[in-house]
Each structure stands twice: as structure tokens, then as C-alpha cells.
Coordinates of C-alpha atoms and ligand atoms in Angstrom, one line a residue:
M1 CA 5.3 -23.2 -17.6
D2 CA 8.3 -21.7 -19.3
S3 CA 9.9 -19.2 -17.0
A4 CA 13.2 -18.8 -18.9
N5 CA 12.1 -15.5 -20.4
D6 CA 10.5 -14.0 -17.3
P7 CA 11.5 -10.5 -16.4
V8 CA 14.4 -10.3 -14.0
C9 CA 13.4 -7.3 -12.0
I10 CA 10.3 -5.0 -11.3
K11 CA 11.4 -2.4 -13.9
D12 CA 11.5 -5.1 -16.6
L13 CA 8.1 -6.3 -15.5
E14 CA 6.7 -2.8 -15.7
A15 CA 7.9 -2.5 -19.3
I16 CA 6.2 -5.7 -20.2
A17 CA 2.9 -4.7 -18.5
R18 CA 3.0 -1.4 -20.3
S19 CA 3.3 -3.2 -23.6
V20 CA 0.5 -5.7 -23.0
M21 CA -2.2 -3.6 -21.3
P22 CA -4.8 -1.5 -23.1
S23 CA -3.8 2.2 -22.9
G24 CA -6.8 3.2 -20.8
A25 CA -6.2 0.5 -18.1
W26 CA -2.5 1.1 -18.2
G27 CA -3.1 4.8 -17.7
Y28 CA -5.4 4.2 -14.7
Y29 CA -2.8 2.0 -13.0
D30 CA 0.2 4.1 -13.8
S31 CA -1.1 7.6 -13.3
G32 CA -0.3 10.0 -10.5
A33 CA -2.1 13.3 -9.8
N34 CA -1.3 16.4 -11.9
D35 CA 2.4 16.6 -12.8
E36 CA 3.2 13.3 -11.0
Q37 CA 5.9 14.9 -8.9
T38 CA 5.0 12.9 -5.9
K39 CA 4.5 9.7 -7.9
N40 CA 8.0 10.0 -9.3
N41 CA 9.6 11.3 -6.1
N42 CA 8.3 8.2 -4.2
M43 CA 10.8 6.3 -6.3
S44 CA 13.7 8.8 -6.7
A45 CA 13.7 9.7 -3.0
F46 CA 14.9 6.1 -2.2
D47 CA 18.1 6.8 -4.2
E48 CA 19.0 9.6 -1.8
Y49 CA 19.5 7.1 1.1
R50 CA 22.8 5.2 1.1
L51 CA 23.4 1.9 2.6
H52 CA 26.1 1.3 5.2
P53 CA 27.0 -2.4 4.9
R54 CA 28.8 -4.4 7.5
M55 CA 31.1 -7.4 6.7
L56 CA 32.2 -10.8 8.1
R57 CA 29.0 -11.5 10.1
D58 CA 28.2 -15.1 9.1
M59 CA 25.5 -14.8 6.4
S60 CA 25.1 -18.6 6.0
K61 CA 21.5 -18.5 7.4
I62 CA 19.1 -15.6 7.1
S63 CA 15.4 -15.2 7.7
T64 CA 12.9 -12.5 6.8
E65 CA 10.3 -13.7 9.3
T66 CA 8.8 -11.1 11.5
T67 CA 5.5 -10.3 13.2
V68 CA 2.8 -7.9 12.2
L69 CA 0.0 -7.1 14.7
G70 CA 1.4 -9.8 16.8
Q71 CA 1.1 -12.5 14.1
R72 CA 4.0 -14.2 12.5
V73 CA 4.6 -13.6 8.7
R74 CA 7.2 -15.0 6.4
T75 CA 8.3 -11.6 5.3
P76 CA 7.4 -7.9 5.9
L77 CA 6.5 -7.4 2.2
G78 CA 2.8 -7.2 1.5
V79 CA 0.2 -6.2 -1.1
A80 CA -1.3 -2.7 -0.9
P81 CA -5.0 -2.2 -1.7
C82 CA -5.8 -1.4 -5.3
A83 CA -9.1 -1.1 -7.1
L84 CA -10.0 -3.1 -10.1
H85 CA -7.6 -6.0 -10.4
K86 CA -9.7 -7.4 -13.3
L87 CA -8.4 -4.6 -15.4
A88 CA -5.1 -6.4 -15.4
H89 CA -6.3 -10.0 -15.8
A90 CA -9.6 -11.9 -15.9
D91 CA -8.8 -13.8 -12.7
G92 CA -8.4 -10.4 -10.9
E93 CA -8.2 -10.5 -7.1
L94 CA -8.5 -14.2 -6.9
A95 CA -5.2 -14.5 -8.8
T96 CA -3.6 -11.9 -6.4
S97 CA -5.0 -13.8 -3.5
R98 CA -3.3 -17.0 -4.6
A99 CA -0.1 -15.2 -5.2
A100 CA -0.2 -13.4 -1.8
S101 CA -1.0 -16.6 0.0
S102 CA 1.9 -18.5 -1.5
H103 CA 4.1 -15.5 -0.7
G104 CA 3.0 -15.7 2.9
S105 CA 2.6 -12.2 4.2
I106 CA -0.3 -9.7 4.1
M107 CA -2.9 -8.8 1.4
I108 CA -4.9 -5.6 1.9
L109 CA -8.1 -5.8 -0.2
S110 CA -9.6 -2.7 -1.7
T111 CA -13.2 -1.8 -1.1
Y112 CA -13.3 -1.3 -4.8
S113 CA -12.3 -4.8 -5.7
T114 CA -13.8 -6.5 -8.7
T115 CA -14.2 -9.8 -6.7
S116 CA -16.2 -10.1 -3.5
L117 CA -14.2 -10.0 -0.2
E118 CA -15.5 -13.5 0.8
R119 CA -14.2 -15.1 -2.4
V120 CA -10.9 -13.3 -2.2
I121 CA -10.1 -14.5 1.4
A122 CA -11.4 -18.0 0.6
E123 CA -8.7 -18.3 -2.0
G124 CA -6.0 -18.0 0.6
D125 CA -4.5 -21.0 2.4
G126 CA -4.1 -19.6 5.9
N127 CA -0.5 -18.5 5.3
T128 CA -1.4 -14.9 4.8
Q129 CA -3.2 -12.3 6.7
Y130 CA -6.0 -10.4 4.9
W131 CA -6.8 -6.9 5.9
M132 CA -9.8 -5.0 4.5
Q133 CA -9.4 -1.5 3.2
L134 CA -12.3 0.9 3.8
Y135 CA -13.7 4.0 2.4
V136 CA -16.4 5.4 4.6
Y137 CA -19.7 6.3 3.0
R138 CA -22.2 8.9 4.0
E139 CA -24.6 6.1 4.3
R140 CA -22.8 4.5 7.1
Q141 CA -24.7 1.3 7.0
V142 CA -23.1 0.5 3.6
S143 CA -19.6 0.7 5.3
E144 CA -20.9 -1.1 8.3
S145 CA -22.1 -4.0 6.2
I146 CA -18.6 -4.3 4.6
V147 CA -17.1 -4.3 8.1
R148 CA -19.5 -7.1 9.3
R149 CA -18.8 -9.2 6.2
A150 CA -15.0 -8.7 6.6
E151 CA -15.2 -9.8 10.3
K152 CA -17.2 -12.8 9.4
A153 CA -14.9 -13.8 6.5
G154 CA -11.8 -13.7 8.7
F155 CA -10.1 -10.4 7.9
K156 CA -7.6 -9.5 10.6
A157 CA -7.7 -5.7 10.4
L158 CA -9.4 -2.7 8.9
V159 CA -7.4 -0.2 6.9
L160 CA -9.1 3.1 6.7
T161 CA -7.9 5.2 3.8
V162 CA -7.8 8.8 4.9
D163 CA -6.0 10.6 2.1
A164 CA -9.0 10.6 -0.3
P165 CA -11.9 12.8 0.8
V166 CA -12.0 13.3 -2.9
L167 CA -10.0 11.6 -5.7
G168 CA -6.9 13.4 -7.0
R169 CA -7.0 14.6 -10.6
R170 CA -5.1 12.1 -12.7
L171 CA -4.7 13.9 -16.0
V172 CA -4.0 10.7 -18.0
D173 CA -7.4 9.4 -17.0
V174 CA -9.1 12.8 -17.8
R175 CA -7.4 12.9 -21.2
N176 CA -8.3 9.2 -21.9
K177 CA -11.8 9.8 -20.6
F178 CA -11.1 6.6 -18.8
S179 CA -14.0 4.4 -17.5
P180 CA -13.6 0.8 -16.7
P181 CA -15.2 -1.7 -19.0
S182 CA -18.9 -2.3 -18.1
H183 CA -18.4 -6.1 -17.6
L184 CA -16.4 -5.3 -14.4
H185 CA -18.4 -5.1 -11.2
L186 CA -17.6 -3.7 -7.8
E187 CA -18.5 -7.0 -6.2
N188 CA -18.5 -5.8 -2.6
F189 CA -21.6 -3.8 -3.5
V190 CA -23.7 -6.4 -5.2
Q191 CA -26.7 -5.6 -3.1
A192 CA -26.3 -1.9 -3.6
N193 CA -27.5 -1.4 -7.1
N194 CA -24.2 -2.3 -8.7
A195 CA -24.9 -2.3 -12.4
G196 CA -21.2 -2.4 -13.3
V197 CA -18.3 -0.1 -12.8
G198 CA -18.5 1.4 -16.2
S199 CA -19.6 4.8 -17.6
E200 CA -19.4 7.7 -15.3
T201 CA -20.3 5.8 -12.2
F202 CA -16.7 5.0 -11.1
G203 CA -15.2 8.4 -10.3
T204 CA -18.5 10.1 -9.6
Q205 CA -19.7 7.2 -7.4
F206 CA -16.7 7.8 -5.2
G207 CA -17.4 11.5 -4.9
A208 CA -21.2 11.1 -4.5
N209 CA -21.1 8.4 -1.9
G210 CA -17.9 9.1 0.1
D211 CA -18.3 10.8 3.4
Q212 CA -16.4 14.1 3.0
S213 CA -17.2 15.1 6.6
L214 CA -15.1 12.2 7.9
S215 CA -12.8 13.3 10.8
W216 CA -10.8 11.8 13.6
E217 CA -13.7 12.3 15.9
N218 CA -16.6 11.1 13.9
G219 CA -14.7 8.5 11.9
I220 CA -12.4 6.5 14.1
A221 CA -14.7 6.5 17.1
W222 CA -17.6 5.3 14.9
L223 CA -15.6 2.4 13.5
Q224 CA -14.5 1.5 17.0
S225 CA -18.1 1.5 18.1
I226 CA -19.0 -1.1 15.5
T227 CA -16.0 -3.4 15.5
K228 CA -13.2 -4.9 17.7
L229 CA -10.9 -5.4 14.7
P230 CA -7.7 -3.3 14.9
I231 CA -7.9 -0.1 12.9
I232 CA -5.0 1.0 10.7
V233 CA -5.0 4.4 9.2
K234 CA -3.6 4.6 5.7
G235 CA -2.3 7.8 4.2
I236 CA -0.4 9.4 7.1
L237 CA 2.6 11.7 6.3
T238 CA 3.1 13.7 9.4
K239 CA 4.1 13.4 13.1
E240 CA 1.0 15.4 14.0
D241 CA -1.4 12.9 12.5
T242 CA 0.6 10.0 13.9
E243 CA 0.1 11.5 17.4
L244 CA -3.7 11.8 16.6
A245 CA -3.8 8.1 15.5
I246 CA -2.3 7.1 18.8
K247 CA -4.7 9.3 20.7
H248 CA -7.6 7.8 18.9
G249 CA -6.6 4.3 19.6
C250 CA -5.5 3.1 16.2
A251 CA -3.4 0.0 16.0
G252 CA -1.1 1.3 13.2
V253 CA -0.5 3.8 10.4
I254 CA 0.5 3.3 6.8
V255 CA 2.8 6.1 5.7
S256 CA 1.5 6.7 2.2
N257 CA 0.6 9.3 -0.3
H258 CA -1.5 6.9 -2.3
G259 CA 1.2 6.3 -4.9
G260 CA 1.2 10.0 -5.7
R261 CA -2.4 9.8 -6.9
Q262 CA -3.8 12.3 -4.5
L263 CA -2.0 15.5 -3.4
D264 CA 0.7 16.2 -6.0
G265 CA 3.6 17.8 -4.3
A266 CA 3.2 15.9 -1.1
L267 CA 6.5 14.5 0.2
A268 CA 7.7 11.0 -0.7
S269 CA 6.7 8.2 1.6
I270 CA 10.3 7.3 2.5
D271 CA 11.0 10.9 3.4
A272 CA 7.9 11.0 5.7
L273 CA 8.7 7.7 7.4
P274 CA 11.3 8.9 10.0
Q275 CA 9.1 11.6 11.5
V276 CA 6.2 9.1 11.7
V277 CA 8.3 6.4 13.3
A278 CA 9.7 9.0 15.8
A279 CA 6.2 10.1 16.8
A280 CA 4.9 6.5 17.0
R281 CA 7.3 5.8 19.9
D282 CA 6.6 2.1 19.5
K283 CA 3.0 2.7 20.7
I284 CA 1.6 1.7 17.3
E285 CA 3.0 -0.1 14.3
V286 CA 4.2 1.9 11.3
Y287 CA 4.0 0.6 7.8
M288 CA 4.8 2.3 4.5
D289 CA 4.0 2.1 0.8
G290 CA 4.9 4.1 -2.3
G291 CA 7.7 3.7 -4.9
V292 CA 9.1 0.4 -3.6
R293 CA 10.6 -1.3 -6.6
R294 CA 13.8 -2.9 -5.2
G295 CA 14.8 -5.1 -2.3
T296 CA 17.1 -2.3 -1.3
D297 CA 14.0 0.0 -1.1
I298 CA 12.4 -2.4 1.3
F299 CA 15.6 -2.7 3.4
K300 CA 15.8 1.1 3.6
A301 CA 12.2 1.4 4.8
L302 CA 12.7 -1.3 7.4
A303 CA 15.9 0.4 8.5
L304 CA 14.1 3.6 9.0
G305 CA 11.5 1.9 11.2
A306 CA 8.8 0.4 9.0
R307 CA 7.4 -2.8 10.4
A308 CA 6.2 -3.9 7.0
V309 CA 6.3 -2.5 3.5
F310 CA 3.5 -2.7 0.8
V311 CA 3.6 -2.6 -3.0
A312 CA 0.7 -1.8 -5.3
R313 CA 1.7 -1.3 -9.0
P314 CA 4.3 -4.0 -9.1
V315 CA 1.7 -6.6 -8.2
L316 CA -0.7 -5.2 -10.8
W317 CA 2.0 -5.4 -13.4
G318 CA 2.6 -9.0 -12.5
L319 CA -1.1 -9.7 -12.8
A320 CA -1.1 -8.1 -16.3
Y321 CA 1.9 -10.2 -17.3
K322 CA 0.7 -13.6 -16.2
G323 CA -2.2 -13.6 -13.7
D324 CA -1.4 -15.4 -10.4
R325 CA 2.0 -16.5 -11.6
G326 CA 2.9 -13.0 -12.6
A327 CA 1.8 -11.5 -9.3
R328 CA 3.8 -14.2 -7.5
L329 CA 6.8 -13.4 -9.6
A330 CA 6.5 -9.7 -8.7
L331 CA 6.5 -10.5 -5.0
E332 CA 9.2 -13.1 -5.3
L333 CA 11.5 -10.8 -7.3
L334 CA 11.3 -8.3 -4.5
Q335 CA 11.6 -11.0 -1.8
K336 CA 14.8 -12.4 -3.4
E337 CA 16.3 -8.9 -3.7
L338 CA 15.5 -8.2 0.0
E339 CA 17.3 -11.4 1.0
L340 CA 20.2 -10.5 -1.2
T341 CA 20.4 -7.0 0.3
M342 CA 20.3 -8.4 3.8
M343 CA 23.2 -10.7 3.1
L344 CA 25.3 -8.1 1.3
A345 CA 24.6 -5.5 4.1
G346 CA 25.4 -8.0 6.9
T347 CA 22.0 -8.7 8.5
T348 CA 20.6 -12.1 9.1
S349 CA 17.2 -11.1 10.5
I350 CA 14.6 -8.3 10.1
E351 CA 15.2 -7.3 13.7
Q352 CA 18.8 -6.5 12.9
I353 CA 17.9 -4.0 10.2
D354 CA 18.0 -0.7 12.0
K355 CA 18.9 2.9 11.2
S356 CA 22.6 2.3 11.6
F357 CA 22.5 0.7 8.2
V358 CA 21.5 3.9 6.3
Y359 CA 22.8 7.3 5.6
Q360 CA 19.8 9.7 5.5
P361 CA 19.7 13.0 3.7
V362 CA 19.2 15.8 6.2
N363 CA 18.6 19.5 6.2
R364 CA 17.1 19.7 2.7
W365 CA 13.7 20.9 3.9
V366 CA 12.4 22.2 7.2
R367 CA 8.8 22.6 8.4
Y368 CA 7.5 25.1 11.0
N369 CA 4.3 25.1 13.0
K370 CA 1.9 28.0 13.1
Q371 CA 4.0 29.7 15.8
G372 CA 7.1 29.6 13.6
E373 CA 8.8 26.9 15.7
L374 CA 10.8 24.3 13.8
V375 CA 9.0 21.0 14.0
A376 CA 10.7 18.8 11.4
K377 CA 13.8 18.6 9.3
L378 CA 14.1 16.4 6.3
Ligands
FMN401 C1 -4.4 1.4 -9.7 C2 -4.4 1.8 -8.2 C3 -5.5 1.7 -7.5 C4 -5.5 2.0 -6.1 N1 -6.7 1.8 -5.4 C5 -6.6 2.0 -4.1 C6 -7.7 1.7 -3.2 O1 -8.8 1.3 -3.7 N2 -7.6 2.0 -1.9 C7 -6.5 2.5 -1.4 O2 -6.5 2.8 -0.1 N3 -5.4 2.8 -2.1 C8 -5.4 2.5 -3.4 N4 -4.3 2.7 -4.2 C9 -3.1 3.2 -3.5 C10 -2.2 2.1 -3.1 O3 -2.7 1.3 -2.0 C11 -0.8 2.5 -2.6 O4 -0.9 3.5 -1.6 C12 0.2 3.1 -3.6 O5 -0.2 2.8 -4.9 C13 1.5 2.5 -3.3 O6 2.5 2.9 -4.2 P1 3.1 2.0 -5.4 O7 2.0 1.8 -6.4 O8 4.2 2.9 -5.9 O9 3.6 0.7 -4.8 C14 -4.3 2.4 -5.5 C15 -3.2 2.5 -6.3 C16 -3.2 2.2 -7.6 C17 -1.9 2.3 -8.4
7N5_402 C1 -12.7 5.3 -7.4 C2 -11.9 4.3 -6.8 C3 -10.7 4.8 -6.1 C4 -9.5 3.8 -6.1 C5 -8.3 4.5 -5.7 O1 -8.1 4.7 -4.6 C6 -7.4 5.0 -6.7 O2 -7.7 4.9 -7.9 O3 -6.3 5.5 -6.3

């Protein structure tokens, strides 16, 4: 296939995806909640951090290998869970799975995938870890059956998304009256009266079936009672919740604001990362997603203590561009930029990337607890 005219960076890929996707589908992928402050800030916040490169350190051989949950991965760059990959390309999650497996890291599959979890993992070649993202339903047996199937199919962890007791209000979707085409199916729910994603079922299905009473006590303990898989909590932005994740026996947290699609005005993921890493005290692994568009962004997140970094929209843009080849391109563009950054900054391994390589902005914002004591500075 001719690759001479492929986009050369994620921003170029985004522009192509915008031009080839139908406006409703583009709007659903792109949108953040309300004024999109948090969506935009996820990206702009990275620019506030400056790199502090070191020279003359023998860059002839570098490696991005690392371990996640004790397992070796080629690189700490993975795919974040996103609903509805078939909106981007007919091959949907199967294409993403092929791309992720040749990339050799982690793919987190959304509960709201348009391909069944068994088929998605079967498309991998053993190079990649698959983690299953969960939303918990009031009818707990629906969630339990997904957990059982994920265990059986070989998923290595469960990712419980906790920042969406209700969906954020994405004005673009409201204005577009967006609903996914009716030929798409939420294939993880085939048994459960899944007539298609279309019409009002999508957003309202979420609200009607999700368990809004979910809490640390009734949610994590329940999951632990039905599975031995490690539980990773996705959507953490504070040290308080990190401490609770440790207390409740979680294996890790993903620092995330859901790509700015939930609480608009919430802080950028990269700004939240340092306090979460400090609170984690190496007891649990800390990952992040949100606004990663450059290898330098990945480097900054790793330097601030993320064990792995995930991307969502860039992969969807790749899919929209050229199916599995496009999704692979998105991951490889970022991977190559990470390698370049490592060499120019003077690091040959992921282990070497620590906070001495970044200048962090400080004292812009402060946060107090109820007693008026200073608990965090950003
Ligand atoms: C179109 C779309 C669908 C998403 N669907 C899910 C989902 O089903 N479950 C989930 O936990 N997060 C979902 N997310 C959030 C992503 O996992 C991730 O937190 C966020 O988008 C990362 O930011 P980025 O898009 O800037 O890389 C979705 C994000 C997008 C853009
Ligand atoms: C109704 C599906 C929710 C998917 C999601 O998490 C998102 O669109 O951000």
C-alpha cells in the first residue's frame, strides 16, 4: 500500500479524519462536555511542562520496553477504551486489535464495543495485553457475565470506569441529535435484547441501566467477590481517591477525565498526575490518558510517574483514515516520537525517565480541604 502520503504526525491525522468522517460520527468522537475547557486543557497543559535534556550519554541503543502489572510490554503506550469503533471503519475493534497487537502493548476494550470481546481478543497475536473496561449495571448479573466472559477469553485486568455515573453533556451531540447508525450493535450484549445501538437507546441505555449508586464500598468489594483479575480504576484525579483505591485493594488507577467528556472544568490529566503518583507511593501502578498527541507528551507523563500512557482519539482517527493500517500508523507515529524524544533528552530506557527531566509549573492553583488546610498545589 502506498504510504508516501501518510500523515506525518497525529495533528495531520486528525485533520484527515475530520475531513473523511460523517459530521455526526466526527462530533461524537471529538466532543467534550459543555465548553470543552477540560478537553482542550488536556492538550494545552502539556505545553506548560518543559523538558530538561541531558547530553553525551551514548544514545546508540535505546529501548522502550517496560512492565505493566508485572508483564513485559514493548512500550508503555496503549489504547484507551472507546465505544463504537465501527463508526470510524467497518472493521471496527478487530482492526484496532490487529493494530494494537502489532504495536505490542495494551488494548483496553470498551464495554460499548461494536464487536464482541471474544472476537476482539482472538484477533491478537499474544504480543499484547487486553484489559476489559466495565461499566457496572444495576442488574449486576449483566456486568458479572461480562466479567466471566472476559476472564474466559484471556483478558488480564478489569478497568472500572468511575467518572461516569451519568454521561457528560456533549453539546455537539445534542445539537446534531446524534445517534449511531442502527446497523451497529453493542455486541457484548447480544443476549440482552440488543436490537442495535441506534435511536434513543444509546445515551438513554447508559442512564437507564448504569448503577448510579455505585460506591467504593458496594462496587469494588463486589467486583473482588466475583473475580481474581486485577482491578484498575479509571477516572481518578485526586490524591484522596488514590488513597481509597489503595485501601480498597485496587491494582492501579488511570488518571483521566474521560477526554474532557464528563465534568467540564475538571483539571487536565497531566496536572493531576503528580499528586496521584505521590499518593500511590509505589503501592499501586498509576497510568494516565487525556490529550496525548506527541511523543514529548508521553515522555512528560512517564517522567511525572505514569507507568503507562493511553490514547483514545488518535487511534480512532487512524481507524477512520485507513482501518487497521491507520490505527497502527497512529500508534507508530507516537512510538517513533517517543523514541526520538528519549534520544534527544538523553535517556536510553523507560526506567531512566524520571522527574529530573521536566520543569513543572507550580503554584498556579491551590486546593484546601474542608478544614481549610492546604492539601495540594499545582
Ligand atoms: C469516542 C470516545 C468514546 C469513549 N468511550 C469510552 C468508554 O466506552 N469507556 C471509557 O472508560 N472511556 C471512554 N472514553 C474515554 C477514553 O477512554 C479516554 O479516557 C479519553 O478519551 C482519553 O483522551 P484522548 O481522547 O485525548 O486520548 C471515550 C472517549 C472517546 C473520545
Ligand atoms: C454511552 C456510551 C458511553 C461511552 C463513553 O464513555 C463516551 O462516549 O465517552
